[in-house]
JSON list of C-alpha atoms in Angstrom, two decimals:
[
{"chain": "X", "resi": 1, "resn": "MET", "atom": "CA", "xyz": [-159.51, 49.46, 3.94]},
{"chain": "X", "resi": 2, "resn": "ARG", "atom": "CA", "xyz": [-161.68, 48.78, 6.99]},
{"chain": "X", "resi": 3, "resn": "PHE", "atom": "CA", "xyz": [-163.65, 45.72, 7.96]},
{"chain": "X", "resi": 4, "resn": "GLY", "atom": "CA", "xyz": [-167.23, 45.80, 9.16]},
{"chain": "X", "resi": 5, "resn": "VAL", "atom": "CA", "xyz": [-170.29, 43.62, 9.45]},
{"chain": "X", "resi": 6, "resn": "LEU", "atom": "CA", "xyz": [-173.41, 44.49, 7.43]},
{"chain": "X", "resi": 7, "resn": "PRO", "atom": "CA", "xyz": [-176.21, 45.10, 8.25]},
{"chain": "X", "resi": 8, "resn": "ARG", "atom": "CA", "xyz": [-175.22, 45.78, 11.84]},
{"chain": "X", "resi": 9, "resn": "ALA", "atom": "CA", "xyz": [-178.68, 45.78, 13.41]},
{"chain": "X", "resi": 10, "resn": "ARG", "atom": "CA", "xyz": [-179.63, 42.28, 12.19]},
{"chain": "X", "resi": 11, "resn": "ALA", "atom": "CA", "xyz": [-176.16, 40.91, 12.84]},
{"chain": "X", "resi": 12, "resn": "ALA", "atom": "CA", "xyz": [-176.29, 42.21, 16.44]},
{"chain": "X", "resi": 13, "resn": "ARG", "atom": "CA", "xyz": [-179.52, 40.25, 16.97]},
{"chain": "X", "resi": 14, "resn": "GLY", "atom": "CA", "xyz": [-177.59, 37.08, 16.12]},
{"chain": "X", "resi": 15, "resn": "ASP", "atom": "CA", "xyz": [-178.93, 36.40, 12.62]},
{"chain": "X", "resi": 16, "resn": "PRO", "atom": "CA", "xyz": [-176.23, 34.05, 11.18]},
{"chain": "X", "resi": 17, "resn": "SER", "atom": "CA", "xyz": [-177.22, 34.58, 7.53]},
{"chain": "X", "resi": 18, "resn": "VAL", "atom": "CA", "xyz": [-176.50, 38.30, 7.68]},
{"chain": "X", "resi": 19, "resn": "GLY", "atom": "CA", "xyz": [-173.38, 38.59, 9.80]},
{"chain": "X", "resi": 20, "resn": "CYS", "atom": "CA", "xyz": [-170.89, 38.05, 6.99]},
{"chain": "X", "resi": 21, "resn": "LEU", "atom": "CA", "xyz": [-167.60, 39.88, 6.67]},
{"chain": "X", "resi": 22, "resn": "PHE", "atom": "CA", "xyz": [-167.37, 42.84, 4.27]},
{"chain": "X", "resi": 23, "resn": "GLU", "atom": "CA", "xyz": [-164.53, 45.17, 3.31]},
{"chain": "X", "resi": 24, "resn": "MET", "atom": "CA", "xyz": [-164.94, 48.91, 3.02]},
{"chain": "X", "resi": 25, "resn": "HIS", "atom": "CA", "xyz": [-163.38, 50.56, -0.03]},
{"chain": "X", "resi": 26, "resn": "ALA", "atom": "CA", "xyz": [-163.20, 54.30, -0.59]},
{"chain": "X", "resi": 27, "resn": "SER", "atom": "CA", "xyz": [-163.76, 53.80, -4.33]},
{"chain": "X", "resi": 28, "resn": "ASP", "atom": "CA", "xyz": [-167.21, 52.22, -3.84]},
{"chain": "X", "resi": 29, "resn": "ALA", "atom": "CA", "xyz": [-170.24, 54.49, -3.95]},
{"chain": "X", "resi": 30, "resn": "CYS", "atom": "CA", "xyz": [-171.76, 53.01, -0.81]},
{"chain": "X", "resi": 31, "resn": "GLY", "atom": "CA", "xyz": [-168.37, 52.25, 0.78]},
{"chain": "X", "resi": 32, "resn": "TRP", "atom": "CA", "xyz": [-168.86, 48.46, 1.11]},
{"chain": "X", "resi": 33, "resn": "SER", "atom": "CA", "xyz": [-167.99, 45.44, -0.98]},
{"chain": "X", "resi": 34, "resn": "PRO", "atom": "CA", "xyz": [-167.79, 41.70, -0.23]},
{"chain": "X", "resi": 35, "resn": "ALA", "atom": "CA", "xyz": [-164.59, 40.37, 1.29]},
{"chain": "X", "resi": 36, "resn": "PRO", "atom": "CA", "xyz": [-162.35, 38.26, -0.98]},
{"chain": "X", "resi": 37, "resn": "ALA", "atom": "CA", "xyz": [-162.73, 34.47, -0.91]},
{"chain": "X", "resi": 38, "resn": "ARG", "atom": "CA", "xyz": [-160.55, 32.93, 1.79]},
{"chain": "X", "resi": 39, "resn": "CYS", "atom": "CA", "xyz": [-159.44, 29.35, 2.36]},
{"chain": "X", "resi": 40, "resn": "ARG", "atom": "CA", "xyz": [-159.42, 27.46, 5.66]},
{"chain": "X", "resi": 41, "resn": "THR", "atom": "CA", "xyz": [-155.99, 28.79, 6.61]},
{"chain": "X", "resi": 42, "resn": "GLY", "atom": "CA", "xyz": [-157.19, 32.40, 6.41]},
{"chain": "X", "resi": 43, "resn": "GLY", "atom": "CA", "xyz": [-155.01, 33.41, 3.44]},
{"chain": "X", "resi": 44, "resn": "ARG", "atom": "CA", "xyz": [-156.30, 34.45, 0.04]},
{"chain": "X", "resi": 45, "resn": "ARG", "atom": "CA", "xyz": [-157.50, 31.57, -2.09]},
{"chain": "X", "resi": 46, "resn": "ARG", "atom": "CA", "xyz": [-155.62, 30.93, -5.33]},
{"chain": "X", "resi": 47, "resn": "ARG", "atom": "CA", "xyz": [-157.96, 30.89, -8.31]},
{"chain": "X", "resi": 48, "resn": "SER", "atom": "CA", "xyz": [-156.94, 29.50, -11.69]},
{"chain": "X", "resi": 49, "resn": "GLN", "atom": "CA", "xyz": [-156.08, 32.32, -14.07]},
{"chain": "X", "resi": 50, "resn": "GLN", "atom": "CA", "xyz": [-158.43, 33.12, -16.96]},
{"chain": "X", "resi": 51, "resn": "ASN", "atom": "CA", "xyz": [-156.96, 33.60, -20.43]},
{"chain": "X", "resi": 52, "resn": "SER", "atom": "CA", "xyz": [-158.21, 36.62, -22.35]},
{"chain": "X", "resi": 53, "resn": "ALA", "atom": "CA", "xyz": [-159.20, 36.08, -25.97]},
{"chain": "X", "resi": 54, "resn": "LYS", "atom": "CA", "xyz": [-157.49, 39.36, -26.91]},
{"chain": "X", "resi": 55, "resn": "ALA", "atom": "CA", "xyz": [-154.14, 38.11, -25.59]},
{"chain": "X", "resi": 56, "resn": "LEU", "atom": "CA", "xyz": [-154.63, 34.71, -27.25]},
{"chain": "X", "resi": 57, "resn": "ARG", "atom": "CA", "xyz": [-155.28, 36.28, -30.68]},
{"chain": "X", "resi": 58, "resn": "SER", "atom": "CA", "xyz": [-151.81, 37.86, -30.63]},
{"chain": "X", "resi": 59, "resn": "LEU", "atom": "CA", "xyz": [-150.14, 34.42, -30.29]},
{"chain": "X", "resi": 60, "resn": "ASP", "atom": "CA", "xyz": [-149.11, 32.31, -33.27]},
{"chain": "X", "resi": 61, "resn": "LYS", "atom": "CA", "xyz": [-150.22, 28.75, -34.06]},
{"chain": "X", "resi": 62, "resn": "ASP", "atom": "CA", "xyz": [-147.46, 26.92, -32.14]},
{"chain": "X", "resi": 63, "resn": "GLN", "atom": "CA", "xyz": [-147.86, 29.08, -29.03]},
{"chain": "X", "resi": 64, "resn": "LEU", "atom": "CA", "xyz": [-151.61, 28.47, -29.05]},
{"chain": "X", "resi": 65, "resn": "GLN", "atom": "CA", "xyz": [-151.02, 24.70, -29.21]},
{"chain": "X", "resi": 66, "resn": "LYS", "atom": "CA", "xyz": [-148.64, 24.96, -26.22]},
{"chain": "X", "resi": 67, "resn": "GLU", "atom": "CA", "xyz": [-151.22, 27.02, -24.30]},
{"chain": "X", "resi": 68, "resn": "LEU", "atom": "CA", "xyz": [-153.85, 24.38, -25.08]},
{"chain": "X", "resi": 69, "resn": "GLU", "atom": "CA", "xyz": [-151.61, 21.57, -23.79]},
{"chain": "X", "resi": 70, "resn": "ILE", "atom": "CA", "xyz": [-150.89, 23.53, -20.59]},
{"chain": "X", "resi": 71, "resn": "ALA", "atom": "CA", "xyz": [-154.60, 24.21, -20.06]},
{"chain": "X", "resi": 72, "resn": "LYS", "atom": "CA", "xyz": [-155.47, 20.53, -20.59]},
{"chain": "X", "resi": 73, "resn": "LYS", "atom": "CA", "xyz": [-152.78, 19.42, -18.11]},
{"chain": "X", "resi": 74, "resn": "GLU", "atom": "CA", "xyz": [-154.08, 21.95, -15.57]},
{"chain": "X", "resi": 75, "resn": "LEU", "atom": "CA", "xyz": [-157.63, 20.60, -15.96]},
{"chain": "X", "resi": 76, "resn": "ALA", "atom": "CA", "xyz": [-156.37, 17.03, -15.50]},
{"chain": "X", "resi": 77, "resn": "ARG", "atom": "CA", "xyz": [-154.48, 18.12, -12.36]},
{"chain": "X", "resi": 78, "resn": "PHE", "atom": "CA", "xyz": [-157.62, 19.78, -10.94]},
{"chain": "X", "resi": 79, "resn": "ARG", "atom": "CA", "xyz": [-159.70, 16.65, -11.60]},
{"chain": "X", "resi": 80, "resn": "VAL", "atom": "CA", "xyz": [-157.12, 14.41, -9.93]},
{"chain": "X", "resi": 81, "resn": "SER", "atom": "CA", "xyz": [-156.93, 16.67, -6.86]},
{"chain": "X", "resi": 82, "resn": "LYS", "atom": "CA", "xyz": [-160.74, 16.73, -6.69]},
{"chain": "X", "resi": 83, "resn": "VAL", "atom": "CA", "xyz": [-160.92, 12.93, -6.65]},
{"chain": "X", "resi": 84, "resn": "ALA", "atom": "CA", "xyz": [-157.99, 12.63, -4.23]},
{"chain": "X", "resi": 85, "resn": "GLY", "atom": "CA", "xyz": [-159.50, 15.28, -1.97]},
{"chain": "X", "resi": 86, "resn": "THR", "atom": "CA", "xyz": [-156.24, 17.22, -1.69]},
{"chain": "X", "resi": 87, "resn": "GLY", "atom": "CA", "xyz": [-155.96, 20.99, -1.94]},
{"chain": "X", "resi": 88, "resn": "THR", "atom": "CA", "xyz": [-158.59, 23.66, -1.50]},
{"chain": "X", "resi": 89, "resn": "LEU", "atom": "CA", "xyz": [-159.87, 23.91, -5.03]},
{"chain": "X", "resi": 90, "resn": "GLY", "atom": "CA", "xyz": [-163.52, 24.17, -5.84]},
{"chain": "X", "resi": 91, "resn": "VAL", "atom": "CA", "xyz": [-165.76, 23.54, -8.80]},
{"chain": "X", "resi": 92, "resn": "HIS", "atom": "CA", "xyz": [-164.95, 27.08, -9.92]},
{"chain": "X", "resi": 93, "resn": "ASP", "atom": "CA", "xyz": [-161.34, 26.13, -10.76]},
{"chain": "X", "resi": 94, "resn": "ILE", "atom": "CA", "xyz": [-162.44, 23.22, -12.97]},
{"chain": "X", "resi": 95, "resn": "LEU", "atom": "CA", "xyz": [-165.02, 25.44, -14.65]},
{"chain": "X", "resi": 96, "resn": "THR", "atom": "CA", "xyz": [-162.40, 28.14, -15.32]},
{"chain": "X", "resi": 97, "resn": "ALA", "atom": "CA", "xyz": [-159.97, 25.57, -16.73]},
{"chain": "X", "resi": 98, "resn": "ARG", "atom": "CA", "xyz": [-162.65, 24.18, -19.07]},
{"chain": "X", "resi": 99, "resn": "LYS", "atom": "CA", "xyz": [-163.56, 27.67, -20.25]},
{"chain": "X", "resi": 100, "resn": "ASN", "atom": "CA", "xyz": [-159.87, 28.42, -20.88]},
{"chain": "X", "resi": 101, "resn": "ILE", "atom": "CA", "xyz": [-159.62, 25.33, -23.09]},
{"chain": "X", "resi": 102, "resn": "ALA", "atom": "CA", "xyz": [-162.79, 26.35, -24.96]},
{"chain": "X", "resi": 103, "resn": "ARG", "atom": "CA", "xyz": [-161.46, 29.89, -25.41]},
{"chain": "X", "resi": 104, "resn": "ILE", "atom": "CA", "xyz": [-158.15, 28.64, -26.84]},
{"chain": "X", "resi": 105, "resn": "ASN", "atom": "CA", "xyz": [-159.97, 26.23, -29.19]},
{"chain": "X", "resi": 106, "resn": "THR", "atom": "CA", "xyz": [-162.24, 29.06, -30.35]},
{"chain": "X", "resi": 107, "resn": "VAL", "atom": "CA", "xyz": [-159.27, 31.32, -31.17]},
{"chain": "X", "resi": 108, "resn": "ILE", "atom": "CA", "xyz": [-157.52, 28.48, -33.05]},
{"chain": "X", "resi": 109, "resn": "THR", "atom": "CA", "xyz": [-160.70, 27.81, -35.09]},
{"chain": "X", "resi": 110, "resn": "GLN", "atom": "CA", "xyz": [-161.19, 31.52, -35.82]},
{"chain": "X", "resi": 111, "resn": "ASN", "atom": "CA", "xyz": [-157.59, 31.83, -37.03]},
{"chain": "X", "resi": 112, "resn": "ILE", "atom": "CA", "xyz": [-157.97, 28.80, -39.32]},
{"chain": "X", "resi": 113, "resn": "ARG", "atom": "CA", "xyz": [-161.25, 30.14, -40.77]},
{"chain": "X", "resi": 114, "resn": "ALA", "atom": "CA", "xyz": [-159.75, 33.61, -41.31]},
{"chain": "X", "resi": 115, "resn": "SER", "atom": "CA", "xyz": [-156.71, 32.22, -43.16]},
{"chain": "X", "resi": 116, "resn": "THR", "atom": "CA", "xyz": [-158.95, 29.94, -45.28]},
{"chain": "X", "resi": 117, "resn": "ARG", "atom": "CA", "xyz": [-161.19, 32.91, -46.16]},
{"chain": "X", "resi": 118, "resn": "LYS", "atom": "CA", "xyz": [-158.08, 34.85, -47.21]},
{"chain": "X", "resi": 119, "resn": "ALA", "atom": "CA", "xyz": [-156.97, 31.94, -49.42]},
{"chain": "X", "resi": 120, "resn": "PHE", "atom": "CA", "xyz": [-160.36, 31.83, -51.18]},
{"chain": "X", "resi": 121, "resn": "LEU", "atom": "CA", "xyz": [-160.55, 35.60, -51.73]},
{"chain": "X", "resi": 122, "resn": "GLY", "atom": "CA", "xyz": [-161.74, 36.26, -55.30]},
{"chain": "X", "resi": 123, "resn": "LYS", "atom": "CA", "xyz": [-162.69, 32.60, -55.85]},
{"chain": "X", "resi": 124, "resn": "ARG", "atom": "CA", "xyz": [-165.82, 30.62, -55.06]},
{"chain": "X", "resi": 125, "resn": "MET", "atom": "CA", "xyz": [-166.02, 30.44, -51.27]},
{"chain": "X", "resi": 126, "resn": "PRO", "atom": "CA", "xyz": [-166.85, 27.09, -49.58]},
{"chain": "X", "resi": 127, "resn": "HIS", "atom": "CA", "xyz": [-170.38, 26.99, -48.14]},
{"chain": "X", "resi": 128, "resn": "ASP", "atom": "CA", "xyz": [-169.29, 26.88, -44.50]},
{"chain": "X", "resi": 129, "resn": "LEU", "atom": "CA", "xyz": [-167.25, 30.08, -44.96]},
{"chain": "X", "resi": 130, "resn": "ARG", "atom": "CA", "xyz": [-170.02, 32.04, -46.70]},
{"chain": "X", "resi": 131, "resn": "ALA", "atom": "CA", "xyz": [-172.31, 34.43, -44.85]},
{"chain": "X", "resi": 132, "resn": "LYS", "atom": "CA", "xyz": [-175.27, 32.51, -43.41]},
{"chain": "X", "resi": 133, "resn": "LYS", "atom": "CA", "xyz": [-178.01, 35.20, -43.74]},
{"chain": "X", "resi": 134, "resn": "THR", "atom": "CA", "xyz": [-181.40, 33.61, -44.53]},
{"chain": "X", "resi": 135, "resn": "ARG", "atom": "CA", "xyz": [-182.38, 31.08, -47.17]},
{"chain": "X", "resi": 136, "resn": "ALA", "atom": "CA", "xyz": [-184.46, 33.66, -49.09]},
{"chain": "X", "resi": 137, "resn": "ILE", "atom": "CA", "xyz": [-181.64, 36.23, -49.11]},
{"chain": "X", "resi": 138, "resn": "ARG", "atom": "CA", "xyz": [-179.11, 33.62, -50.26]},
{"chain": "X", "resi": 139, "resn": "ARG", "atom": "CA", "xyz": [-181.35, 32.65, -53.20]},
{"chain": "X", "resi": 140, "resn": "ALA", "atom": "CA", "xyz": [-182.31, 36.22, -54.17]},
{"chain": "X", "resi": 141, "resn": "LEU", "atom": "CA", "xyz": [-180.73, 37.84, -57.24]},
{"chain": "X", "resi": 142, "resn": "PRO", "atom": "CA", "xyz": [-177.73, 40.07, -56.59]},
{"chain": "X", "resi": 143, "resn": "ALA", "atom": "CA", "xyz": [-178.32, 43.83, -56.82]},
{"chain": "X", "resi": 144, "resn": "HIS", "atom": "CA", "xyz": [-176.66, 44.28, -60.24]},
{"chain": "X", "resi": 145, "resn": "LEU", "atom": "CA", "xyz": [-178.93, 41.62, -61.78]},
{"chain": "X", "resi": 146, "resn": "LYS", "atom": "CA", "xyz": [-182.07, 42.97, -60.09]},
{"chain": "X", "resi": 147, "resn": "GLU", "atom": "CA", "xyz": [-181.58, 46.34, -61.80]},
{"chain": "X", "resi": 148, "resn": "LYS", "atom": "CA", "xyz": [-181.03, 44.83, -65.28]},
{"chain": "X", "resi": 149, "resn": "LYS", "atom": "CA", "xyz": [-183.82, 45.17, -67.86]},
{"chain": "X", "resi": 150, "resn": "THR", "atom": "CA", "xyz": [-184.61, 43.15, -70.96]},
{"chain": "X", "resi": 151, "resn": "LEU", "atom": "CA", "xyz": [-184.07, 44.76, -74.37]},
{"chain": "X", "resi": 152, "resn": "ARG", "atom": "CA", "xyz": [-187.84, 45.14, -74.85]},
{"chain": "X", "resi": 153, "resn": "ALA", "atom": "CA", "xyz": [-188.23, 46.85, -71.45]},
{"chain": "X", "resi": 154, "resn": "GLN", "atom": "CA", "xyz": [-185.33, 49.19, -72.28]},
{"chain": "X", "resi": 155, "resn": "LYS", "atom": "CA", "xyz": [-186.94, 50.22, -75.62]},
{"chain": "X", "resi": 156, "resn": "LYS", "atom": "CA", "xyz": [-190.34, 50.73, -73.98]},
{"chain": "X", "resi": 157, "resn": "ALA", "atom": "CA", "xyz": [-188.84, 52.95, -71.27]},
{"chain": "X", "resi": 158, "resn": "ALA", "atom": "CA", "xyz": [-186.92, 54.99, -73.89]},
{"chain": "X", "resi": 159, "resn": "HIS", "atom": "CA", "xyz": [-189.93, 55.56, -76.20]},
{"chain": "X", "resi": 160, "resn": "PHE", "atom": "CA", "xyz": [-192.64, 56.03, -73.60]},
{"chain": "X", "resi": 161, "resn": "GLY", "atom": "CA", "xyz": [-191.08, 57.98, -70.76]},
{"chain": "X", "resi": 162, "resn": "GLN", "atom": "CA", "xyz": [-192.66, 59.11, -67.50]},
{"chain": "X", "resi": 163, "resn": "ARG", "atom": "CA", "xyz": [-195.65, 61.36, -68.08]},
{"chain": "X", "resi": 164, "resn": "LEU", "atom": "CA", "xyz": [-195.59, 64.79, -66.52]},
{"chain": "X", "resi": 165, "resn": "TYR", "atom": "CA", "xyz": [-198.75, 66.39, -65.19]},
{"chain": "X", "resi": 166, "resn": "ALA", "atom": "CA", "xyz": [-199.34, 69.96, -64.02]},
{"chain": "X", "resi": 167, "resn": "LEU", "atom": "CA", "xyz": [-202.36, 71.49, -62.30]},
{"chain": "X", "resi": 168, "resn": "LYS", "atom": "CA", "xyz": [-204.07, 74.43, -63.95]},
{"chain": "X", "resi": 169, "resn": "ALA", "atom": "CA", "xyz": [-204.22, 77.44, -61.66]}
]
């Protein structure tokens, strides 16, 4: 990993908006990528960790509640440190904490809805668990009733079938 300043020509002229630090990575196609965020002390800045929804779905109900409590405490801590002016956290950390809480709440809600759907399997489903679709589709007849014919229509179809025509050569 090498450090360089891009673009060199404009940075050499003393343009302050361009002379920012970049890191060179061999994996990149062009060889350059932005340097990681650094705090005032020069070390790497600690960002609050994001929860992945995939990992959260594997947890059970109690563990999810614990995760939610931890996330809420972390958000409260970030807000206190923001007001107090201590630490080097930014708006990004509060945003990440809020999104973590939302993600955990979403997974909890999805789990509850899935278990409720399973409980109502084979019975009349509550309206909020049914497929939304459109109003017209919800009110339309189901396929097996659409295909049904009245007795009179059945007799008519049986006695007067489809006429066949052939062209004379």
